[in-house]
PDB file of C-alpha atoms in Angstrom:
ATOM      1  CA  MET A   1      40.284  85.644 247.304  1.00  0.00           C
ATOM      2  CA  LYS A   2      43.509  86.270 245.463  1.00  0.00           C
ATOM      3  CA  GLN A   3      42.099  84.631 242.562  1.00  0.00           C
ATOM      4  CA  LEU A   4      38.747  86.890 242.513  1.00  0.00           C
ATOM      5  CA  SER A   5      41.093  89.818 242.855  1.00  0.00           C
ATOM      6  CA  ASN A   6      43.237  88.381 239.793  1.00  0.00           C
ATOM      7  CA  ALA A   7      40.001  87.920 237.740  1.00  0.00           C
ATOM      8  CA  LEU A   8      38.640  90.972 238.390  1.00  0.00           C
ATOM      9  CA  GLY A   9      41.600  92.785 237.591  1.00  0.00           C
ATOM     10  CA  LEU A  10      41.677  90.676 234.384  1.00  0.00           C
ATOM     11  CA  LEU A  11      38.190  91.495 233.837  1.00  0.00           C
ATOM     12  CA  LEU A  12      38.868  95.220 234.030  1.00  0.00           C
ATOM     13  CA  LEU A  13      41.806  95.186 231.558  1.00  0.00           C
ATOM     14  CA  THR A  14      39.920  92.619 228.940  1.00  0.00           C
ATOM     15  CA  THR A  15      37.194  95.496 229.302  1.00  0.00           C
ATOM     16  CA  LEU A  16      39.416  98.781 228.794  1.00  0.00           C
ATOM     17  CA  LEU A  17      40.941  96.992 225.991  1.00  0.00           C
ATOM     18  CA  ALA A  18      37.422  96.284 224.102  1.00  0.00           C
ATOM     19  CA  ALA A  19      36.662  99.901 224.791  1.00  0.00           C
ATOM     20  CA  ALA A  20      39.767 101.526 223.121  1.00  0.00           C
ATOM     21  CA  PRO A  21      38.788 100.446 219.471  1.00  0.00           C
ATOM     22  CA  ILE A  22      35.360 101.787 219.786  1.00  0.00           C
ATOM     23  CA  ALA A  23      36.534 105.287 221.120  1.00  0.00           C
ATOM     24  CA  GLN A  24      39.083 105.153 218.089  1.00  0.00           C
ATOM     25  CA  ALA A  25      35.879 104.323 216.129  1.00  0.00           C
ATOM     26  CA  GLU A  26      34.234 107.553 217.055  1.00  0.00           C
ATOM     27  CA  ASP A  27      37.163 109.528 215.781  1.00  0.00           C
ATOM     28  CA  TYR A  28      36.216 111.549 212.496  1.00  0.00           C
ATOM     29  CA  LEU A  29      38.932 111.928 209.651  1.00  0.00           C
ATOM     30  CA  VAL A  30      38.185 115.215 207.829  1.00  0.00           C
ATOM     31  CA  GLU A  31      39.849 116.317 204.602  1.00  0.00           C
ATOM     32  CA  VAL A  32      39.424 119.751 203.167  1.00  0.00           C
ATOM     33  CA  VAL A  33      40.251 121.229 199.685  1.00  0.00           C
ATOM     34  CA  PHE A  34      40.466 124.896 199.917  1.00  0.00           C
ATOM     35  CA  PHE A  35      40.782 126.330 196.434  1.00  0.00           C
ATOM     36  CA  GLY A  36      39.939 129.175 194.017  1.00  0.00           C
ATOM     37  CA  GLN A  37      40.071 130.226 190.464  1.00  0.00           C
ATOM     38  CA  PRO A  38      42.852 132.649 189.652  1.00  0.00           C
ATOM     39  CA  SER A  39      40.917 134.332 186.627  1.00  0.00           C
ATOM     40  CA  SER A  40      37.951 135.103 188.633  1.00  0.00           C
ATOM     41  CA  PRO A  41      37.368 138.620 190.213  1.00  0.00           C
ATOM     42  CA  LEU A  42      37.946 139.275 193.656  1.00  0.00           C
ATOM     43  CA  VAL A  43      35.126 139.556 195.950  1.00  0.00           C
ATOM     44  CA  GLN A  44      36.608 141.231 198.988  1.00  0.00           C
ATOM     45  CA  GLY A  45      35.391 139.808 202.590  1.00  0.00           C
ATOM     46  CA  THR A  46      35.781 140.634 205.895  1.00  0.00           C
ATOM     47  CA  PRO A  47      39.633 140.240 207.213  1.00  0.00           C
ATOM     48  CA  PRO A  48      40.217 137.648 210.008  1.00  0.00           C
ATOM     49  CA  ASP A  49      40.607 139.280 213.518  1.00  0.00           C
ATOM     50  CA  LEU A  50      44.252 138.839 214.826  1.00  0.00           C
ATOM     51  CA  ASP A  51      43.047 136.445 217.697  1.00  0.00           C
ATOM     52  CA  TRP A  52      41.195 134.506 214.768  1.00  0.00           C
ATOM     53  CA  SER A  53      42.289 130.977 216.456  1.00  0.00           C
ATOM     54  CA  ALA A  54      42.267 131.945 219.748  1.00  0.00           C
ATOM     55  CA  ASP A  55      39.708 129.330 220.807  1.00  0.00           C
ATOM     56  CA  ALA A  56      40.952 127.031 218.484  1.00  0.00           C
ATOM     57  CA  VAL A  57      43.234 123.786 218.674  1.00  0.00           C
ATOM     58  CA  ASP A  58      46.071 124.614 216.003  1.00  0.00           C
ATOM     59  CA  LEU A  59      46.531 121.539 213.721  1.00  0.00           C
ATOM     60  CA  THR A  60      50.252 122.426 213.078  1.00  0.00           C
ATOM     61  CA  SER A  61      50.981 122.678 217.251  1.00  0.00           C
ATOM     62  CA  THR A  62      48.541 121.236 219.079  1.00  0.00           C
ATOM     63  CA  ALA A  63      49.714 119.037 222.071  1.00  0.00           C
ATOM     64  CA  ARG A  64      46.047 117.054 222.109  1.00  0.00           C
ATOM     65  CA  ALA A  65      46.802 113.279 221.332  1.00  0.00           C
ATOM     66  CA  ASP A  66      42.919 112.985 219.894  1.00  0.00           C
ATOM     67  CA  VAL A  67      43.343 115.737 217.025  1.00  0.00           C
ATOM     68  CA  ARG A  68      46.234 115.089 214.640  1.00  0.00           C
ATOM     69  CA  SER A  69      47.529 115.337 211.118  1.00  0.00           C
ATOM     70  CA  ILE A  70      47.415 111.980 209.106  1.00  0.00           C
ATOM     71  CA  ASP A  71      49.477 111.083 206.194  1.00  0.00           C
ATOM     72  CA  LYS A  72      49.073 112.592 203.244  1.00  0.00           C
ATOM     73  CA  THR A  73      49.462 108.702 201.903  1.00  0.00           C
ATOM     74  CA  ARG A  74      45.671 108.551 203.488  1.00  0.00           C
ATOM     75  CA  TYR A  75      44.459 111.374 201.708  1.00  0.00           C
ATOM     76  CA  GLN A  76      41.063 110.413 199.759  1.00  0.00           C
ATOM     77  CA  LEU A  77      40.567 113.540 197.654  1.00  0.00           C
ATOM     78  CA  ASP A  78      43.782 113.489 195.508  1.00  0.00           C
ATOM     79  CA  SER A  79      42.394 112.725 192.102  1.00  0.00           C
ATOM     80  CA  GLN A  80      39.672 115.554 192.617  1.00  0.00           C
ATOM     81  CA  VAL A  81      42.805 117.984 193.479  1.00  0.00           C
ATOM     82  CA  ARG A  82      44.571 116.613 190.160  1.00  0.00           C
ATOM     83  CA  LYS A  83      41.031 117.710 188.246  1.00  0.00           C
ATOM     84  CA  LEU A  84      40.951 121.047 189.920  1.00  0.00           C
ATOM     85  CA  GLU A  85      44.249 121.942 188.979  1.00  0.00           C
ATOM     86  CA  GLN A  86      43.990 120.564 185.588  1.00  0.00           C
ATOM     87  CA  SER A  87      40.821 122.923 185.049  1.00  0.00           C
ATOM     88  CA  GLY A  88      43.018 125.870 186.421  1.00  0.00           C
ATOM     89  CA  TYR A  89      41.865 126.208 189.713  1.00  0.00           C
ATOM     90  CA  GLU A  90      44.599 126.944 192.558  1.00  0.00           C
ATOM     91  CA  ILE A  91      44.953 124.905 195.550  1.00  0.00           C
ATOM     92  CA  TYR A  92      45.280 127.041 198.651  1.00  0.00           C
ATOM     93  CA  LEU A  93      45.459 124.511 201.151  1.00  0.00           C
ATOM     94  CA  HIS A  94      44.485 120.441 201.129  1.00  0.00           C
ATOM     95  CA  GLN A  95      44.958 119.126 204.813  1.00  0.00           C
ATOM     96  CA  ALA A  96      43.226 115.955 206.585  1.00  0.00           C
ATOM     97  CA  TRP A  97      43.141 115.362 210.121  1.00  0.00           C
ATOM     98  CA  SER A  98      41.565 112.827 212.788  1.00  0.00           C
ATOM     99  CA  GLN A  99      39.634 114.065 215.405  1.00  0.00           C
ATOM    100  CA  PRO A 100      36.519 113.511 217.929  1.00  0.00           C
ATOM    101  CA  LEU A 101      33.054 114.563 217.398  1.00  0.00           C
ATOM    102  CA  ASP A 102      33.180 117.464 219.841  1.00  0.00           C
ATOM    103  CA  ASN A 103      30.786 120.228 219.593  1.00  0.00           C
ATOM    104  CA  ASP A 104      33.252 122.568 221.600  1.00  0.00           C
ATOM    105  CA  LEU A 105      36.267 121.581 219.152  1.00  0.00           C
ATOM    106  CA  VAL A 106      37.478 124.285 216.576  1.00  0.00           C
ATOM    107  CA  VAL A 107      40.776 123.016 214.334  1.00  0.00           C
ATOM    108  CA  ALA A 108      42.601 125.909 212.995  1.00  0.00           C
ATOM    109  CA  LEU A 109      44.587 125.412 209.518  1.00  0.00           C
ATOM    110  CA  HIS A 110      46.764 127.623 207.955  1.00  0.00           C
ATOM    111  CA  ARG A 111      49.298 128.059 205.009  1.00  0.00           C
ATOM    112  CA  GLY A 112      52.391 130.595 204.678  1.00  0.00           C
ATOM    113  CA  GLN A 113      54.245 132.897 206.771  1.00  0.00           C
ATOM    114  CA  ALA A 114      52.099 134.768 209.068  1.00  0.00           C
ATOM    115  CA  ASP A 115      52.302 138.598 208.797  1.00  0.00           C
ATOM    116  CA  ASN A 116      51.170 140.324 211.924  1.00  0.00           C
ATOM    117  CA  GLY A 117      48.980 137.159 212.636  1.00  0.00           C
ATOM    118  CA  ILE A 118      47.596 137.067 209.281  1.00  0.00           C
ATOM    119  CA  TYR A 119      48.156 133.793 207.295  1.00  0.00           C
ATOM    120  CA  PRO A 120      47.919 133.953 203.321  1.00  0.00           C
ATOM    121  CA  VAL A 121      45.821 130.929 204.251  1.00  0.00           C
ATOM    122  CA  GLN A 122      43.739 130.108 207.291  1.00  0.00           C
ATOM    123  CA  GLY A 123      40.599 128.929 208.414  1.00  0.00           C
ATOM    124  CA  LEU A 124      38.700 127.443 211.081  1.00  0.00           C
ATOM    125  CA  VAL A 125      36.612 123.976 211.017  1.00  0.00           C
ATOM    126  CA  ARG A 126      34.256 122.924 213.716  1.00  0.00           C
ATOM    127  CA  LEU A 127      32.567 119.456 213.324  1.00  0.00           C
ATOM    128  CA  SER A 128      29.508 118.976 215.393  1.00  0.00           C
ATOM    129  CA  GLN A 129      26.449 116.682 216.126  1.00  0.00           C
ATOM    130  CA  GLU A 130      22.714 117.481 216.997  1.00  0.00           C
ATOM    131  CA  ASN A 131      20.344 115.350 214.920  1.00  0.00           C
ATOM    132  CA  LEU A 132      22.649 115.259 211.763  1.00  0.00           C
ATOM    133  CA  THR A 133      26.525 115.979 211.462  1.00  0.00           C
ATOM    134  CA  GLU A 134      27.032 119.505 210.680  1.00  0.00           C
ATOM    135  CA  LEU A 135      30.654 121.419 209.725  1.00  0.00           C
ATOM    136  CA  GLN A 136      30.890 124.731 210.064  1.00  0.00           C
ATOM    137  CA  VAL A 137      33.893 126.591 208.190  1.00  0.00           C
ATOM    138  CA  ALA A 138      35.441 130.226 207.959  1.00  0.00           C
ATOM    139  CA  PHE A 139      38.248 130.495 205.477  1.00  0.00           C
ATOM    140  CA  TRP A 140      40.112 133.218 204.368  1.00  0.00           C
ATOM    141  CA  ARG A 141      42.263 133.925 201.297  1.00  0.00           C
ATOM    142  CA  ASN A 142      44.365 137.105 202.538  1.00  0.00           C
ATOM    143  CA  ARG A 143      46.437 138.984 200.352  1.00  0.00           C
ATOM    144  CA  PRO A 144      48.582 142.345 200.270  1.00  0.00           C
ATOM    145  CA  ALA A 145      46.503 145.262 199.191  1.00  0.00           C
ATOM    146  CA  ALA A 146      49.629 146.816 197.679  1.00  0.00           C
ATOM    147  CA  GLY A 147      50.268 144.063 195.464  1.00  0.00           C
ATOM    148  CA  LEU A 148      46.448 144.065 193.915  1.00  0.00           C
ATOM    149  CA  GLY A 149      46.446 147.409 193.266  1.00  0.00           C
ATOM    150  CA  ILE A 150      43.293 148.033 195.357  1.00  0.00           C
ATOM    151  CA  GLN A 151      42.910 151.015 197.757  1.00  0.00           C
ATOM    152  CA  SER A 152      41.936 149.511 201.388  1.00  0.00           C
ATOM    153  CA  SER A 153      42.054 150.841 204.688  1.00  0.00           C
ATOM    154  CA  SER A 154      43.647 147.600 205.727  1.00  0.00           C
ATOM    155  CA  SER A 155      46.966 146.516 204.505  1.00  0.00           C
ATOM    156  CA  VAL A 156      45.177 143.192 203.381  1.00  0.00           C
ATOM    157  CA  VAL A 157      42.752 141.923 201.170  1.00  0.00           C
ATOM    158  CA  SER A 158      40.849 139.341 202.072  1.00  0.00           C
ATOM    159  CA  GLU A 159      38.512 137.072 200.770  1.00  0.00           C
ATOM    160  CA  GLN A 160      36.283 134.505 202.936  1.00  0.00           C
ATOM    161  CA  LEU A 161      34.379 131.540 202.702  1.00  0.00           C
ATOM    162  CA  HIS A 162      32.134 131.128 205.409  1.00  0.00           C
ATOM    163  CA  GLN A 163      29.379 128.290 205.425  1.00  0.00           C
ATOM    164  CA  THR A 164      27.611 125.790 207.679  1.00  0.00           C
ATOM    165  CA  ARG A 165      26.634 122.217 206.291  1.00  0.00           C
ATOM    166  CA  ALA A 166      24.974 119.195 207.062  1.00  0.00           C
ATOM    167  CA  LEU A 167      27.141 116.270 206.115  1.00  0.00           C
ATOM    168  CA  ARG A 168      26.864 112.803 205.493  1.00  0.00           C
ATOM    169  CA  PRO A 169      30.126 110.742 206.375  1.00  0.00           C
ATOM    170  CA  ASN A 170      31.836 108.946 203.085  1.00  0.00           C
ATOM    171  CA  GLU A 171      30.569 111.673 200.662  1.00  0.00           C
ATOM    172  CA  VAL A 172      32.490 114.434 199.110  1.00  0.00           C
ATOM    173  CA  HIS A 173      30.723 117.741 199.591  1.00  0.00           C
ATOM    174  CA  TYR A 174      31.408 121.145 197.653  1.00  0.00           C
ATOM    175  CA  LEU A 175      31.004 124.420 199.528  1.00  0.00           C
ATOM    176  CA  ASP A 176      30.597 127.261 196.898  1.00  0.00           C
ATOM    177  CA  HIS A 177      31.761 131.020 196.733  1.00  0.00           C
ATOM    178  CA  GLN A 178      31.749 133.545 194.370  1.00  0.00           C
ATOM    179  CA  SER A 179      35.626 133.265 193.882  1.00  0.00           C
ATOM    180  CA  LEU A 180      36.525 130.753 196.344  1.00  0.00           C
ATOM    181  CA  GLY A 181      35.157 126.965 196.559  1.00  0.00           C
ATOM    182  CA  MET A 182      35.939 123.749 199.254  1.00  0.00           C
ATOM    183  CA  LEU A 183      35.642 120.099 199.055  1.00  0.00           C
ATOM    184  CA  VAL A 184      35.037 118.520 202.227  1.00  0.00           C
ATOM    185  CA  THR A 185      34.990 114.683 203.443  1.00  0.00           C
ATOM    186  CA  ILE A 186      34.310 113.328 206.532  1.00  0.00           C
ATOM    187  CA  ARG A 187      34.701 109.609 207.226  1.00  0.00           C
ATOM    188  CA  ARG A 188      35.027 107.302 210.243  1.00  0.00           C
TER     189      ARG A 188
END
């Protein structure tokens, strides 16, 4: 009886260990580069709500083990970033992370110091799947209205890139806006 119990225990342990790589294989590596052309005319958008990330996982402070930043040495879009910079584009944010494919998971990204809850650069990324893998992004570049010489009812002037796109893994996708752009890649 003890041998049967040991054999079942060993079988269970082997099954769990074999399933771990499968679970990790379902994680996606997501990389985004948010950029703009400084000489482009400002295209004002709707500023983000103060609770813009209330339902999201903040990449910089999450306690979730299944959502984590990846080391910059593993970034895949560095050569594209260099080409953009050489062409006069400004890189506002370049980040990459791993996450499970979870239709309810929204990842919040930001850069710079917050002013009343609004960051100079902030965004939300949702990766979901029905028939196709789909990416939904909402990114803002926020600047003080006074520094731009623009009359505004708000102290902040925002440009917004908001798009939904079907993606294929291991391809670089370009999201376009009049004054902003984004490169995105996902891989398993």
